């Protein structure tokens, strides 16, 4: 594991997470809870693809585990994309 795989780094690209949440009300609740975390600048949900994706931009280094705790409390998961490099 490394700094890049365990954290969201501030910057233009953000970090993309796939989620198993499907209903709009669940997705918007997750978005609202994410925006309450200190250091989160912007969260975008891509409703066009399955599984749904969140793109998260931060103003400081945030551990991925902190992001993943929010949907877990609701019975869902968020997996960072790009973690499985070949």
CSV table of C-alpha atoms in Angstrom, one decimal:
chain,number,residue,atom,x,y,z
A,1,UNK,CA,0.0,0.0,0.0
A,2,UNK,CA,1.1,3.6,-0.6
A,3,UNK,CA,0.1,7.1,0.0
A,4,UNK,CA,-1.7,7.2,-3.3
A,5,UNK,CA,-3.7,4.0,-2.8
A,6,UNK,CA,-4.7,4.7,0.8
A,7,UNK,CA,-5.7,8.3,0.5
A,8,UNK,CA,-7.5,10.9,-1.6
A,9,UNK,CA,-4.9,13.4,-2.7
A,10,UNK,CA,-6.1,17.1,-3.2
A,11,UNK,CA,-6.1,18.2,-6.8
A,12,UNK,CA,-7.9,18.5,-10.1
A,13,UNK,CA,-8.5,14.8,-10.7
A,14,UNK,CA,-10.1,13.7,-7.4
A,15,UNK,CA,-10.8,10.0,-6.7
A,16,UNK,CA,-13.5,7.9,-8.3
A,17,UNK,CA,-15.4,5.3,-6.2
A,18,UNK,CA,-17.9,2.7,-7.4
A,19,UNK,CA,-20.9,2.0,-5.1
A,20,UNK,CA,-23.5,-0.7,-4.9
A,21,UNK,CA,-26.2,1.9,-3.9
A,22,UNK,CA,-28.7,2.3,-6.7
A,23,UNK,CA,-31.7,4.3,-5.5
A,24,UNK,CA,-31.4,8.1,-5.9
A,25,UNK,CA,-32.4,8.7,-2.2
A,26,UNK,CA,-29.5,6.4,-1.0
A,27,UNK,CA,-27.0,8.1,-3.4
A,28,UNK,CA,-28.0,11.6,-2.3
A,29,UNK,CA,-27.9,10.6,1.4
A,30,UNK,CA,-24.3,9.3,0.9
A,31,UNK,CA,-23.4,12.5,-1.0
A,32,UNK,CA,-24.8,14.7,1.8
A,33,UNK,CA,-22.9,12.8,4.5
A,34,UNK,CA,-19.7,12.9,2.4
A,35,UNK,CA,-20.0,16.7,2.1
A,36,UNK,CA,-20.1,16.9,5.9
A,37,UNK,CA,-16.5,15.6,6.2
A,38,UNK,CA,-13.8,18.2,6.7
A,39,UNK,CA,-11.7,18.6,3.6
A,40,UNK,CA,-14.3,17.5,1.0
A,41,UNK,CA,-14.6,20.2,-1.6
A,42,UNK,CA,-16.9,18.6,-4.2
A,43,UNK,CA,-18.7,15.3,-4.7
A,44,UNK,CA,-20.2,14.3,-8.1
A,45,UNK,CA,-22.5,11.3,-8.7
A,46,UNK,CA,-22.5,9.7,-12.2
A,47,UNK,CA,-26.0,8.5,-12.7
A,48,UNK,CA,-25.3,7.4,-16.3
A,49,UNK,CA,-23.4,4.2,-15.5
A,50,UNK,CA,-23.8,1.1,-13.4
A,51,UNK,CA,-22.4,0.6,-10.8
A,52,UNK,CA,-22.9,4.3,-9.9
A,53,UNK,CA,-19.8,6.3,-9.3
A,54,UNK,CA,-18.8,9.1,-7.0
A,55,UNK,CA,-16.0,11.5,-7.9
A,56,UNK,CA,-14.6,13.1,-4.8
A,57,UNK,CA,-12.4,16.2,-4.7
A,58,UNK,CA,-10.7,17.2,-1.5
A,59,UNK,CA,-8.8,20.2,-0.1
A,60,UNK,CA,-6.6,18.0,2.1
A,61,UNK,CA,-5.3,14.4,2.4
A,62,UNK,CA,-8.2,12.2,3.4
A,63,UNK,CA,-7.9,8.4,4.1
A,64,UNK,CA,-10.1,6.3,1.9
A,65,UNK,CA,-11.3,4.4,5.0
A,66,UNK,CA,-12.9,7.6,6.2
A,67,UNK,CA,-14.9,7.8,3.0
A,68,UNK,CA,-15.9,4.1,3.1
A,69,UNK,CA,-17.3,4.4,6.6
A,70,UNK,CA,-20.2,6.5,5.4
A,71,UNK,CA,-22.0,4.1,3.0
A,72,UNK,CA,-21.1,1.1,5.3
A,73,UNK,CA,-23.3,2.6,8.0
A,74,UNK,CA,-26.2,2.5,5.5
A,75,UNK,CA,-25.4,-1.1,4.3
A,76,UNK,CA,-23.6,-0.1,1.1
A,77,UNK,CA,-20.0,-0.1,-0.1
A,78,UNK,CA,-17.7,2.3,-2.0
A,79,UNK,CA,-14.7,0.8,-3.7
A,80,UNK,CA,-12.0,3.2,-5.1
A,81,UNK,CA,-11.5,2.6,-8.8
A,82,UNK,CA,-8.0,2.2,-10.1
A,83,UNK,CA,-6.7,0.3,-7.1
A,84,UNK,CA,-6.1,-2.9,-8.9
A,85,UNK,CA,-3.2,-2.2,-11.1
A,86,UNK,CA,-1.9,-4.9,-13.5
